[in-house]
């Protein structure tokens, strides 16, 4: 796991959980109501998602908000 920034670590965690759920990046972005390019930026640490977006990601994955931050 990358150690240089919380955004990179968070993006890695989102990607890990998304892949484990069996969704493609495009399908997950659609499920969350985000553009695929925005989802890509989140997963690569290029975006700094708002608290509302973080909650949407957790809901989209069907997990508690705090679960997103495990291991970061």
PDB file of C-alpha atoms in Angstrom:
ATOM      1  CA  UNK A   1       0.000   0.000   0.000  1.00  0.00           C
ATOM      2  CA  UNK A   2       1.352   3.445  -0.859  1.00  0.00           C
ATOM      3  CA  UNK A   3       2.476   5.409   2.178  1.00  0.00           C
ATOM      4  CA  UNK A   4       2.971   8.905   0.758  1.00  0.00           C
ATOM      5  CA  UNK A   5      -0.471  10.432   1.234  1.00  0.00           C
ATOM      6  CA  UNK A   6      -3.854   9.802   2.723  1.00  0.00           C
ATOM      7  CA  UNK A   7      -5.441  10.414  -0.697  1.00  0.00           C
ATOM      8  CA  UNK A   8      -3.339   7.647  -2.267  1.00  0.00           C
ATOM      9  CA  UNK A   9      -4.067   5.288   0.612  1.00  0.00           C
ATOM     10  CA  UNK A  10      -7.779   6.086   0.482  1.00  0.00           C
ATOM     11  CA  UNK A  11      -7.862   5.540  -3.283  1.00  0.00           C
ATOM     12  CA  UNK A  12      -6.089   2.217  -2.906  1.00  0.00           C
ATOM     13  CA  UNK A  13      -8.638   1.187  -0.277  1.00  0.00           C
ATOM     14  CA  UNK A  14     -11.594   2.157  -2.493  1.00  0.00           C
ATOM     15  CA  UNK A  15     -10.118   0.196  -5.407  1.00  0.00           C
ATOM     16  CA  UNK A  16      -9.470  -2.817  -3.178  1.00  0.00           C
ATOM     17  CA  UNK A  17     -13.053  -2.834  -1.867  1.00  0.00           C
ATOM     18  CA  UNK A  18     -14.545  -2.202  -5.308  1.00  0.00           C
ATOM     19  CA  UNK A  19     -12.611  -5.072  -6.878  1.00  0.00           C
ATOM     20  CA  UNK A  20     -13.585  -7.356  -3.991  1.00  0.00           C
ATOM     21  CA  UNK A  21     -17.228  -6.450  -4.631  1.00  0.00           C
ATOM     22  CA  UNK A  22     -16.873  -7.573  -8.254  1.00  0.00           C
ATOM     23  CA  UNK A  23     -17.712  -4.211  -9.808  1.00  0.00           C
ATOM     24  CA  UNK A  24     -15.818  -2.558 -12.602  1.00  0.00           C
ATOM     25  CA  UNK A  25     -14.750   1.022 -12.048  1.00  0.00           C
ATOM     26  CA  UNK A  26     -17.365   2.181 -14.546  1.00  0.00           C
ATOM     27  CA  UNK A  27     -20.174   0.143 -12.962  1.00  0.00           C
ATOM     28  CA  UNK A  28     -19.251   1.368  -9.482  1.00  0.00           C
ATOM     29  CA  UNK A  29     -19.078   4.986 -10.642  1.00  0.00           C
ATOM     30  CA  UNK A  30     -22.548   4.637 -12.195  1.00  0.00           C
ATOM     31  CA  UNK A  31     -23.827   2.964  -9.023  1.00  0.00           C
ATOM     32  CA  UNK A  32     -22.583   5.915  -6.953  1.00  0.00           C
ATOM     33  CA  UNK A  33     -23.760   8.557  -9.431  1.00  0.00           C
ATOM     34  CA  UNK A  34     -20.208   9.679 -10.248  1.00  0.00           C
ATOM     35  CA  UNK A  35     -18.435  10.076 -13.581  1.00  0.00           C
ATOM     36  CA  UNK A  36     -15.982   7.262 -14.300  1.00  0.00           C
ATOM     37  CA  UNK A  37     -13.198   9.835 -14.661  1.00  0.00           C
ATOM     38  CA  UNK A  38     -13.914  11.149 -11.157  1.00  0.00           C
ATOM     39  CA  UNK A  39     -13.854   7.585  -9.790  1.00  0.00           C
ATOM     40  CA  UNK A  40     -10.516   7.055 -11.514  1.00  0.00           C
ATOM     41  CA  UNK A  41      -9.144  10.213  -9.907  1.00  0.00           C
ATOM     42  CA  UNK A  42     -10.359   9.064  -6.480  1.00  0.00           C
ATOM     43  CA  UNK A  43      -8.715   5.656  -6.893  1.00  0.00           C
ATOM     44  CA  UNK A  44      -5.402   7.152  -8.043  1.00  0.00           C
ATOM     45  CA  UNK A  45      -5.278   9.833  -5.339  1.00  0.00           C
ATOM     46  CA  UNK A  46      -5.868  12.677  -7.789  1.00  0.00           C
ATOM     47  CA  UNK A  47      -9.159  13.766  -6.248  1.00  0.00           C
ATOM     48  CA  UNK A  48      -9.910  14.890  -2.729  1.00  0.00           C
ATOM     49  CA  UNK A  49     -13.505  13.677  -2.279  1.00  0.00           C
ATOM     50  CA  UNK A  50     -15.899  15.607  -0.070  1.00  0.00           C
ATOM     51  CA  UNK A  51     -17.427  14.071   3.029  1.00  0.00           C
ATOM     52  CA  UNK A  52     -20.660  13.581   1.079  1.00  0.00           C
ATOM     53  CA  UNK A  53     -18.752  11.725  -1.658  1.00  0.00           C
ATOM     54  CA  UNK A  54     -17.008   9.533   0.936  1.00  0.00           C
ATOM     55  CA  UNK A  55     -20.406   8.628   2.427  1.00  0.00           C
ATOM     56  CA  UNK A  56     -21.720   7.837  -1.072  1.00  0.00           C
ATOM     57  CA  UNK A  57     -18.747   5.520  -1.657  1.00  0.00           C
ATOM     58  CA  UNK A  58     -19.379   3.669   1.610  1.00  0.00           C
ATOM     59  CA  UNK A  59     -23.073   3.331   0.813  1.00  0.00           C
ATOM     60  CA  UNK A  60     -22.240   2.142  -2.699  1.00  0.00           C
ATOM     61  CA  UNK A  61     -20.022  -0.558  -1.244  1.00  0.00           C
ATOM     62  CA  UNK A  62     -22.630  -1.465   1.371  1.00  0.00           C
ATOM     63  CA  UNK A  63     -20.279  -0.842   4.279  1.00  0.00           C
ATOM     64  CA  UNK A  64     -20.074   1.451   7.286  1.00  0.00           C
ATOM     65  CA  UNK A  65     -18.263   4.729   6.742  1.00  0.00           C
ATOM     66  CA  UNK A  66     -15.487   3.854   9.202  1.00  0.00           C
ATOM     67  CA  UNK A  67     -14.741   0.645   7.290  1.00  0.00           C
ATOM     68  CA  UNK A  68     -13.399   2.735   4.398  1.00  0.00           C
ATOM     69  CA  UNK A  69     -10.564   3.987   6.584  1.00  0.00           C
ATOM     70  CA  UNK A  70      -9.337   0.661   7.988  1.00  0.00           C
ATOM     71  CA  UNK A  71      -5.622   0.280   7.371  1.00  0.00           C
ATOM     72  CA  UNK A  72      -5.092   3.842   6.166  1.00  0.00           C
TER      73      UNK A  72
END
